Short mmCIF file of C-alpha atoms and ligand atoms in Angstrom, two decimals:
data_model
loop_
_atom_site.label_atom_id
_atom_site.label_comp_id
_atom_site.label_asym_id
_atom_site.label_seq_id
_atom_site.Cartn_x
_atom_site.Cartn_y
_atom_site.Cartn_z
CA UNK A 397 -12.76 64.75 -72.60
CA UNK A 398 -16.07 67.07 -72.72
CA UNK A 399 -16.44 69.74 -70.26
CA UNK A 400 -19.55 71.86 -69.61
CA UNK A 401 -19.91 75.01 -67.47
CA UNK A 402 -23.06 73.52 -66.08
CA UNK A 403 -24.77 70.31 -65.43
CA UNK A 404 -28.37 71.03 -64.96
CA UNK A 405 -30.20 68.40 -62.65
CA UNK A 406 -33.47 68.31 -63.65
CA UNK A 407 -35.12 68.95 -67.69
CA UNK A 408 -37.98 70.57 -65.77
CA UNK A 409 -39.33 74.39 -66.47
CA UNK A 410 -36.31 76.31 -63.98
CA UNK A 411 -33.62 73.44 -65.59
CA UNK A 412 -34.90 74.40 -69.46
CA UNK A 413 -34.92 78.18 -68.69
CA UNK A 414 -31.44 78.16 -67.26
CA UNK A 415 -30.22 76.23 -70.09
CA UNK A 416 -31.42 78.25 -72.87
CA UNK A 417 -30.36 81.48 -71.09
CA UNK A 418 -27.37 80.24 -70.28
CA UNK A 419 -26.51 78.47 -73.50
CA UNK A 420 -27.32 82.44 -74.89
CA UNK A 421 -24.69 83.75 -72.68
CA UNK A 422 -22.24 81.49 -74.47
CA UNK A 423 -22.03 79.00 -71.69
CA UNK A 424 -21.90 74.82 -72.62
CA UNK A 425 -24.41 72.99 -70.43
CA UNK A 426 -25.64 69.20 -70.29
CA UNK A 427 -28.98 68.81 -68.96
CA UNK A 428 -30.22 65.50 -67.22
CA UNK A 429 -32.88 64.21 -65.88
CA UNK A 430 -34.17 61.20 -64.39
CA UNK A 431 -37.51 60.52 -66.42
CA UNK A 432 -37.16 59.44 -69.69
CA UNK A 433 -39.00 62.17 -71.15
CA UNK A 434 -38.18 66.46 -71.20
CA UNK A 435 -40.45 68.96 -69.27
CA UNK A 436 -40.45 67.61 -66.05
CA UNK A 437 -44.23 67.52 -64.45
CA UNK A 438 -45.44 69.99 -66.95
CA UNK A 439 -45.35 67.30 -69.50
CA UNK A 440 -48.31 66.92 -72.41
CA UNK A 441 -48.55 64.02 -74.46
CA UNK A 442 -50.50 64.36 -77.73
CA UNK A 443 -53.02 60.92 -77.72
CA UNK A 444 -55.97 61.10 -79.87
CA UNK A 445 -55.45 65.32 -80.94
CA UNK A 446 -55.73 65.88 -77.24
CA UNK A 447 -52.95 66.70 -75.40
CA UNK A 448 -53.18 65.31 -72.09
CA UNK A 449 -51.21 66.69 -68.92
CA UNK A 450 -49.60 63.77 -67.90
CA UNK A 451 -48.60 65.42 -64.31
CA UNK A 452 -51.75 67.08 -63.31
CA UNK A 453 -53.63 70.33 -64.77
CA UNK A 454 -51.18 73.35 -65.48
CA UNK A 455 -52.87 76.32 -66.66
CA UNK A 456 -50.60 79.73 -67.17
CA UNK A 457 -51.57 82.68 -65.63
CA UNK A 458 -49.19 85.44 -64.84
CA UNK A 459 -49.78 89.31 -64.13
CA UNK A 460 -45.89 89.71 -65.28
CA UNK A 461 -45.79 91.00 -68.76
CA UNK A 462 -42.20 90.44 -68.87
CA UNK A 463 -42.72 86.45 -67.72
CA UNK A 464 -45.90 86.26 -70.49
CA UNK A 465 -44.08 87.71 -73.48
CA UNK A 466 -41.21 85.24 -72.67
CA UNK A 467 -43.38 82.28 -72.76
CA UNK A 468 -44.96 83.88 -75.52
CA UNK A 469 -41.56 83.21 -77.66
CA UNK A 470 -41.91 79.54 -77.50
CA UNK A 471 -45.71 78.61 -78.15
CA UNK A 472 -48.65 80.46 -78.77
CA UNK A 473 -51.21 81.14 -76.33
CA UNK A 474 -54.98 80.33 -76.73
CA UNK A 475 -57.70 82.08 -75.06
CA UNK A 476 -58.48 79.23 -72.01
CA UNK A 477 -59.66 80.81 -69.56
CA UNK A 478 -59.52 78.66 -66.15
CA UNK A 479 -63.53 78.17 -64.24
CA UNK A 480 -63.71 74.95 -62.95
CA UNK A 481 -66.70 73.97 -60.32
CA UNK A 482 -66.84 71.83 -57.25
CA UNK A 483 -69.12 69.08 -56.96
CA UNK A 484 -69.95 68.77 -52.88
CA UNK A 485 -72.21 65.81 -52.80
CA UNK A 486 -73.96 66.55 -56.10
CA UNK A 487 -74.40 69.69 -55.31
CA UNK A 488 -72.69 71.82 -58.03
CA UNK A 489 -70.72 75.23 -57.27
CA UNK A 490 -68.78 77.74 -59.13
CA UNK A 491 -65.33 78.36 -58.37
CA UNK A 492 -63.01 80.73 -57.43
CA UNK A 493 -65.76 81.56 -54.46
CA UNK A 494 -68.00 84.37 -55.67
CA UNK A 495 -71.33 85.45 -56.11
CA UNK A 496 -72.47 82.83 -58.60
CA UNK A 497 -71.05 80.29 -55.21
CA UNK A 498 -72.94 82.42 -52.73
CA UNK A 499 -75.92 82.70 -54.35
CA UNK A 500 -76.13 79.10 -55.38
CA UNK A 501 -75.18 78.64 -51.57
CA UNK A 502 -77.24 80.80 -49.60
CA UNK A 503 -80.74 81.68 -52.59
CA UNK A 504 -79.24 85.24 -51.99
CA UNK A 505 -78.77 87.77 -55.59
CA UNK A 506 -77.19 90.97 -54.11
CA UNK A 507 -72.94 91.64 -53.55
CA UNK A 508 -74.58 93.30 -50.12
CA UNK A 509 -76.84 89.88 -48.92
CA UNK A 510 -73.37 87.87 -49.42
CA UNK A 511 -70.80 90.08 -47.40
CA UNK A 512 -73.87 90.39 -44.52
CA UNK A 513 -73.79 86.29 -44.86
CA UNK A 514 -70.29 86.12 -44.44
CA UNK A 515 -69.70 89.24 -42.09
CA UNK A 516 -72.77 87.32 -39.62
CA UNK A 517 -70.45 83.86 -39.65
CA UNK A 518 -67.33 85.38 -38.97
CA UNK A 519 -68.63 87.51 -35.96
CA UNK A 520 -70.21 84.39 -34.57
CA UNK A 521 -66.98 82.66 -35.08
CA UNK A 522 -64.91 85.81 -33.02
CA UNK A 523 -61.37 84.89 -35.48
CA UNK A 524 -59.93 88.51 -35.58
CA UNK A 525 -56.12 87.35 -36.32
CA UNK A 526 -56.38 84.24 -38.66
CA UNK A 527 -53.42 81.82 -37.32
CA UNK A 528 -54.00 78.62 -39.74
CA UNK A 529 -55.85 78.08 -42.87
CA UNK A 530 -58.97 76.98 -40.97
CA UNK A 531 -59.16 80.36 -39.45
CA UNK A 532 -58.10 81.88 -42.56
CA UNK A 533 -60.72 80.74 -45.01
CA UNK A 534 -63.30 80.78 -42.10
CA UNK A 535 -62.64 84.34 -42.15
CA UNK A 536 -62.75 84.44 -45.77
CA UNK A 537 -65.32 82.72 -46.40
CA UNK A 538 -67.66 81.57 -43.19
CA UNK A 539 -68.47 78.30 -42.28
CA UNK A 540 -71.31 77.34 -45.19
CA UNK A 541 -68.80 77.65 -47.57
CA UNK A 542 -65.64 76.15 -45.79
CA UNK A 543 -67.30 73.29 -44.35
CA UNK A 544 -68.52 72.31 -48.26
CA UNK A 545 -65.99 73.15 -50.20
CA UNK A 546 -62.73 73.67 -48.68
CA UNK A 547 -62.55 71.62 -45.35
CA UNK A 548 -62.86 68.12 -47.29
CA UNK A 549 -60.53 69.25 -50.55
CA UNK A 550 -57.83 70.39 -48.21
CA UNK A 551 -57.55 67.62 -46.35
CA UNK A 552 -57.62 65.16 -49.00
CA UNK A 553 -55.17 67.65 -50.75
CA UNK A 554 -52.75 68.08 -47.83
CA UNK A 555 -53.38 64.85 -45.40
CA UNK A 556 -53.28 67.50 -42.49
CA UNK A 557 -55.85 69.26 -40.09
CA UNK A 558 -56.96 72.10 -41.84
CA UNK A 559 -55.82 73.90 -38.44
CA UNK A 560 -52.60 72.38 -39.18
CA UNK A 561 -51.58 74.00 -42.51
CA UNK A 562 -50.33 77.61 -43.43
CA UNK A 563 -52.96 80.50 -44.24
CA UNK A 564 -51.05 81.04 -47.13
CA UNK A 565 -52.44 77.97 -49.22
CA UNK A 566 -55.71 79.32 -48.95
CA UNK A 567 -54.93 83.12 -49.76
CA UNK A 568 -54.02 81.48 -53.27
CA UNK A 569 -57.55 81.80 -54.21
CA UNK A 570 -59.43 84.45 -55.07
CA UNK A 571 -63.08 85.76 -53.02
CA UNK A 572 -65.35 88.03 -55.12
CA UNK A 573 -68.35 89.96 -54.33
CA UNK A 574 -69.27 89.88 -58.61
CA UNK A 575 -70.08 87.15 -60.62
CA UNK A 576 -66.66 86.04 -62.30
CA UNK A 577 -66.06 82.88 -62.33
CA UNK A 578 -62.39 83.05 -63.50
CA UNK A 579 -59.95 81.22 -61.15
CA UNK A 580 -57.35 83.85 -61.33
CA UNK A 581 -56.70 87.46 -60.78
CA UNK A 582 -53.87 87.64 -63.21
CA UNK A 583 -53.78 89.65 -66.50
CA UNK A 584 -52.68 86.84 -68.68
CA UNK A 585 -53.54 83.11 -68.86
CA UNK A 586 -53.95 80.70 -71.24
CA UNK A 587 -52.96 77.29 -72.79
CA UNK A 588 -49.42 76.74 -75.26
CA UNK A 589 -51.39 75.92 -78.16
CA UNK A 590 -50.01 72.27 -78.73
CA UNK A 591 -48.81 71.37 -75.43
CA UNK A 592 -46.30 72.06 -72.86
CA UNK A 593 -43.67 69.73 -74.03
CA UNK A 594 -42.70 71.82 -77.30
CA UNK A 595 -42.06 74.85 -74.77
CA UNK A 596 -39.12 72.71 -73.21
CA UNK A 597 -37.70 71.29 -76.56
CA UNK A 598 -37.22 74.86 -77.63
CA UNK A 599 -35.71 76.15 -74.52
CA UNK A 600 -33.33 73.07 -74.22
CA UNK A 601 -31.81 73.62 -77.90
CA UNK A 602 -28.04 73.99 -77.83
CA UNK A 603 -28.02 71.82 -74.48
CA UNK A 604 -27.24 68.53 -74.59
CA UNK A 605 -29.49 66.13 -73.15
CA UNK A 606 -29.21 63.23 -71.23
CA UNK A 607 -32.52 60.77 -70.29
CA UNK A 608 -33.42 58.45 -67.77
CA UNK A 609 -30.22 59.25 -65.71
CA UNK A 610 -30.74 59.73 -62.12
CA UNK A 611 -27.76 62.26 -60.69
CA UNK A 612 -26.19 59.98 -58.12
CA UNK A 613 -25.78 57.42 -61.41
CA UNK A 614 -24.25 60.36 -63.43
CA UNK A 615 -21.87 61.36 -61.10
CA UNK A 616 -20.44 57.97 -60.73
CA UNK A 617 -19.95 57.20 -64.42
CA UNK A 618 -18.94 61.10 -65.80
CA UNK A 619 -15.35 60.49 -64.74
CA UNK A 620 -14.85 57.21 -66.41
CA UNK A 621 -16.77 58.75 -69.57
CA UNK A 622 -14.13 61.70 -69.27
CA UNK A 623 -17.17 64.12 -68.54
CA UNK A 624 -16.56 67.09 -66.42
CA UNK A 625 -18.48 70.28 -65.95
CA UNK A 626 -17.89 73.72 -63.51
CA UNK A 627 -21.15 73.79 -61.63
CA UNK A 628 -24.06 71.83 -61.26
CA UNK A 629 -27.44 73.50 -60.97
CA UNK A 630 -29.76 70.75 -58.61
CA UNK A 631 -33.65 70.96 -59.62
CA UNK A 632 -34.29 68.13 -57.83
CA UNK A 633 -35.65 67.88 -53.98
CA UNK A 634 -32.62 69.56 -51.66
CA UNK A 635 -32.80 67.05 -48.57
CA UNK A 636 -32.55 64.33 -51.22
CA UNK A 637 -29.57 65.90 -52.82
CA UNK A 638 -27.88 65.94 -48.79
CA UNK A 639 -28.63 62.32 -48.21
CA UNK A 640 -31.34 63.52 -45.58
CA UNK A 641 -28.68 64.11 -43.49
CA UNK A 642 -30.51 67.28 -41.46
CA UNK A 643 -33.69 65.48 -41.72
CA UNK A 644 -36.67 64.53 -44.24
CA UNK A 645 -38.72 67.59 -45.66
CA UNK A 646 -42.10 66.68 -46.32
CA UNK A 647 -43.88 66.73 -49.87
CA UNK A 648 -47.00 65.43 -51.53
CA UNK A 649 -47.23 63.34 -53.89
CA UNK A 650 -49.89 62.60 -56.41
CA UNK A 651 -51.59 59.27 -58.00
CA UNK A 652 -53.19 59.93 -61.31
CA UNK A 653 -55.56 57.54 -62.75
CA UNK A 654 -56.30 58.23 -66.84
CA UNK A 655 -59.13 57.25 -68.72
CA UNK A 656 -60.04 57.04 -72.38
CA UNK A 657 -63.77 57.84 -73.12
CA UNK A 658 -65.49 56.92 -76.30
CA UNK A 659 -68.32 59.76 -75.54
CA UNK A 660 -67.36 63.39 -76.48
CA UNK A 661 -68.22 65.26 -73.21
CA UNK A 662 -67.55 64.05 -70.05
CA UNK A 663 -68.33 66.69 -67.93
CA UNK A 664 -68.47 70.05 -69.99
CA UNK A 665 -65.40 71.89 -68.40
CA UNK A 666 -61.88 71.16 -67.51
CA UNK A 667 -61.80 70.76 -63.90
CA UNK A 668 -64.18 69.85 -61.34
CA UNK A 669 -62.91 69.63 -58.04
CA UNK A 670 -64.62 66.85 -55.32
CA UNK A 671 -64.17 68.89 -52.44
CA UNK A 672 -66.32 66.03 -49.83
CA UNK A 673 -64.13 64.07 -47.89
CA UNK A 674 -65.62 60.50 -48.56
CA UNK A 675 -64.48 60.87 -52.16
CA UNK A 676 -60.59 59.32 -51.99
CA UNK A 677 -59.84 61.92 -55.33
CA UNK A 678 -60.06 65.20 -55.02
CA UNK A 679 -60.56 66.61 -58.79
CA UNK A 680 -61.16 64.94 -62.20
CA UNK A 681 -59.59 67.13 -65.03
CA UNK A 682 -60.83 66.06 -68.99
CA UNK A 683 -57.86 67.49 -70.95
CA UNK A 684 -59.51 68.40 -73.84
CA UNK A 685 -61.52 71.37 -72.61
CA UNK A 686 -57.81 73.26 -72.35
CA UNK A 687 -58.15 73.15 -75.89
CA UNK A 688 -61.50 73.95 -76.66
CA UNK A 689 -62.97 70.24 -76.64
CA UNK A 690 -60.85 69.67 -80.11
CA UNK A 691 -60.05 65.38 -80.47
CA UNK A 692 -61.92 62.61 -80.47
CA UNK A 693 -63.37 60.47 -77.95
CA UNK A 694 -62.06 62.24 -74.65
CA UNK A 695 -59.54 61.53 -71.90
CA UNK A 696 -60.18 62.11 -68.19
CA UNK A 697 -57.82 61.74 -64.96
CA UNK A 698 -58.56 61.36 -61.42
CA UNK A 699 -56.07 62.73 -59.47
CA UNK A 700 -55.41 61.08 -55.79
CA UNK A 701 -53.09 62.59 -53.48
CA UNK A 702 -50.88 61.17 -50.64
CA UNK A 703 -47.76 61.81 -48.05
CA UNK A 704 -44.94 61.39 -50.38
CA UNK A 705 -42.52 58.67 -49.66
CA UNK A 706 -38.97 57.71 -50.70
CA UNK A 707 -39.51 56.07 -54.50
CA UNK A 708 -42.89 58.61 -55.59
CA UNK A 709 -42.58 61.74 -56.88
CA UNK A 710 -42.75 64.62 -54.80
CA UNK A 711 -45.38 67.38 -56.44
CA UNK A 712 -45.89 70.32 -53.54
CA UNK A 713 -43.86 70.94 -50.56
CA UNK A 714 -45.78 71.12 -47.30
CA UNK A 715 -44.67 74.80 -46.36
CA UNK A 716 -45.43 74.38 -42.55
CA UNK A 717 -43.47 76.14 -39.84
CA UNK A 718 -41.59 72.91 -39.31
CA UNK A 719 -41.00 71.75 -42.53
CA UNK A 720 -39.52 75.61 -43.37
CA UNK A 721 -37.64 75.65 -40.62
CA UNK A 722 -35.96 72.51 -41.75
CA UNK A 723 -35.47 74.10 -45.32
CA UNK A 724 -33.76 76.84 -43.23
CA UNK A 725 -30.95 74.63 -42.50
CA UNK A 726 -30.73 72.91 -45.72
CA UNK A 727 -30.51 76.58 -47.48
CA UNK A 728 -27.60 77.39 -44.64
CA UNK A 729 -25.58 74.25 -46.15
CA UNK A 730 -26.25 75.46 -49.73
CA UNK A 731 -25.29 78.66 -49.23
CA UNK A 732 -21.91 77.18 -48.26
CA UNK A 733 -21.38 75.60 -51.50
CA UNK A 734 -19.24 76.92 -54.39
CA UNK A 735 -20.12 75.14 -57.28
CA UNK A 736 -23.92 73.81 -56.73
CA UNK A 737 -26.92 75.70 -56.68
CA UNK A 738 -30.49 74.89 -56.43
CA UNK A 739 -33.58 75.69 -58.10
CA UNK A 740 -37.73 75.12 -59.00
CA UNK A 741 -39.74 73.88 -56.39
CA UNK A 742 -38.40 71.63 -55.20
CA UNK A 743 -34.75 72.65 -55.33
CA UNK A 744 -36.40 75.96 -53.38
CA UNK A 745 -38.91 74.12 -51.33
CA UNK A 746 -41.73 76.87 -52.64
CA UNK A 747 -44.77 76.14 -53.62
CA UNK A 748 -44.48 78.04 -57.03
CA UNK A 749 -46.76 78.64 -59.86
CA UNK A 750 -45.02 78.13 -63.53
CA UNK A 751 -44.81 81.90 -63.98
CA UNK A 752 -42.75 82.30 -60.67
CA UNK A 753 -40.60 79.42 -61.67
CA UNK A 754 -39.20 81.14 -64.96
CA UNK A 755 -38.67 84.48 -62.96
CA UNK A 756 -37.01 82.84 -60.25
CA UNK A 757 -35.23 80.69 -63.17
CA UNK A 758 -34.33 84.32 -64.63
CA UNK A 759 -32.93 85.61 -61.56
CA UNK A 760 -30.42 82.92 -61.18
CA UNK A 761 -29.55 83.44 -64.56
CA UNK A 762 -28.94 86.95 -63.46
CA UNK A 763 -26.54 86.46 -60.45
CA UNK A 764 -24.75 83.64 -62.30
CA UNK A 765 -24.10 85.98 -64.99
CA UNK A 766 -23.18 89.01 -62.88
N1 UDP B 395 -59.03 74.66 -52.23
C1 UDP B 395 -60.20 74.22 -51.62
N2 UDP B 395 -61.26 73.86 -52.38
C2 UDP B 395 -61.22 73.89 -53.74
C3 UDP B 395 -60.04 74.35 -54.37
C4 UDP B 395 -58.96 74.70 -53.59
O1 UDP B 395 -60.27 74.16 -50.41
O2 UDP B 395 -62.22 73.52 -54.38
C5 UDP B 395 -57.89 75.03 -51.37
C6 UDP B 395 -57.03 73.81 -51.03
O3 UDP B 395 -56.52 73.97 -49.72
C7 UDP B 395 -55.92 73.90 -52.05
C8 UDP B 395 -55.70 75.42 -52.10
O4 UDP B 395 -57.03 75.93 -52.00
O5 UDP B 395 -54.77 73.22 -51.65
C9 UDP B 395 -55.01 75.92 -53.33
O6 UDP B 395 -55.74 75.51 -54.48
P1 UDP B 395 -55.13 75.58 -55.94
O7 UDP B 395 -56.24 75.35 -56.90
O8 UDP B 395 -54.33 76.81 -56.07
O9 UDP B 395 -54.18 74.29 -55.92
P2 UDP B 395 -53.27 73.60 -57.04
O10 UDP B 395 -53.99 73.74 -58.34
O11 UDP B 395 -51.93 74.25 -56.98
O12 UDP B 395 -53.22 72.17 -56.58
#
């Protein structure tokens, strides 16, 4: 007979940081997971000296010195710092938007031409109380700039009307009057210094580990294999976990399409987002510029997106009045239960960033332990 205090759903970032917190605390857990492989989507695989994101870009960036010293612990940081540019057509654009965008834009130099430019489009426009991320980034941004290079991106991102979707997404990204091209406001950001996956191995030492084991599976054969444990902690999506029974929430998922390259530069920076509509992808990331352009040959991935649907993998929740609404009820059942909890994204149905992940991850710890 083994028992474990927890069984942790899920070898993902919030299932590794509860283990090795909790495993500190003195506590026995088992983690599982479905993939045959540790660190959930933030998985790197070394092929050729570059390590390759197999799930899409992630890039840390935190302005929590608590959250960067703790990653700190298990890798070391370089220096990446995150600029990537939008290709509209063939026209080329920096990104976050900001005055090296504007001026390529508009022909305009000054901080005071650009705010005029945007000030005239939103006055024209008359939005005053931005209800949807249309109106939001219109706002933002005027129309030159959302028509080009957010109208097409976010629809290919999020298969929805742009007047359909949250004004949160877009608030993600910064607008500067000054020519910075970083993508981020945070104080901190960089890239683990090889990979993501050595991150997860350390936090999930003194778990044991269990791969390519779906939960439903688990459950069914841990009694005959005299396995028990006091709580399970679900990473995995929460209307899954309930058989649907209140309803589907709605994710997207993500189609990634990798290339080897016997040339050394593809496209001379990490990311370059195709933000026209026509274009079924809507970036192409070449791994190797996290790390400097160290490796040889290179290795490039187009990433599609689409609605998810039972059998893909689900990558971002679609945070829409409905779809939270639905979560509502879901969370009302959960709070119910006594011995399962649920974290990450899409245990939480949030759209989190890696760095609010471990916090969140840390604050379960927290209440668990209190
Ligand atoms: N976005 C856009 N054009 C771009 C980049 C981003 O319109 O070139 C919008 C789009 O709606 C996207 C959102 O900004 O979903 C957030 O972008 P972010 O880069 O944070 O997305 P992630 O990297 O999490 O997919």
């Amino acid at each position: 007979m083994k028992h474990y205090d927890y069984l942790i759903v899920g070898a993902g970032l919030f299932g590794s940081v509860f283990a090795h917190e909790m495993t500190k605390a003195g506590k026995s857990c088992l983690v599982i997971d479905k993939r045959d492989h540790i660190a959930g989507n933030i998985y790197t695989e070394e092929k050729n000296g570059i390590n390759v994101h197999k799930y899409g870009a992630h890039i840390f960036h935190t302005s929590d010195r608590g959250i960067w010293d703790y990653v700190n612990e298990f890798a070391d940081f370089n220096n990446f710092v995150n600029s990537p540019i939008a290709n509209y057509k063939g026209e080329i654009y920096n990104l976050p938007f900001n005055m090296n965008t504007f001026s390529r834009m508009w022909g305009i130099k000054k901080p005071s031409e650009a705010k005029e430019m945007i000030e005239k489009q939103i006055e024209e426009l008359g939005i005053t109380d931005p209800q949807n991320l249309e109106e939001q980034a219109l706002s933002l941004v005027g129309k030159d700039v959302y028509e080009k290079l957010i109208k097409g991106y976010t629809e290919k991102q999020w298969g929805r009307d742009c007047k359909d979707l949250p004004a949160s997404i877009i608030k993600r990204l910064p607008v500067r009057l000054t020519y910075d091209n970083n993508y981020f406001n945070d104080r901190f950001q960089g890239i683990p210094m090889g990979g993501y996956t050595q991150i997860v191995e350390k936090l999930l030492e003194g778990s044991d580990l269990l791969l390519s084991k779906e939960y439903s599976e688990f459950v069914k054969e841990a009694s005959c294999k005299e396995i028990s444990f006091d709580k399970v902690l679900y990473t995995g999506m929460i209307d899954e976990y309930y058989d649907y029974k209140l309803g589907h929430l709605e994710y997207r998922t993500l189609r990634f399409e990798t290339d080897y390259l016997s040339e050394d530069n593809f496209q001379g920076v990490a990311v370059v987002n195709y933000t026209e509509r026509e274009i079924p992808y809507t970036r192409v990331i070449e791994h190797k510029h996290f790390e400097f352009g160290k490796g040889d040959g290179t290795y490039i991935t187009r990433e599609y997106p689409s609605e998810w649907k039972e059998g893909s993998e689900p990558y971002y929740p679609v945070n829409n009045e409905a779809n939270n609404a639905l979560f509502s009820k879901y969370e009302e059942l959960a709070a119910g239960e006594t011995n399962v909890i649920f974290g990450g994204r899409l245990g939480q149905y949030k759209y989190y960033d890696m760095d609010k992940v471990i916090k969140a991850a840390l604050e379960m710890v927290a209440k668990e332990n209190n």
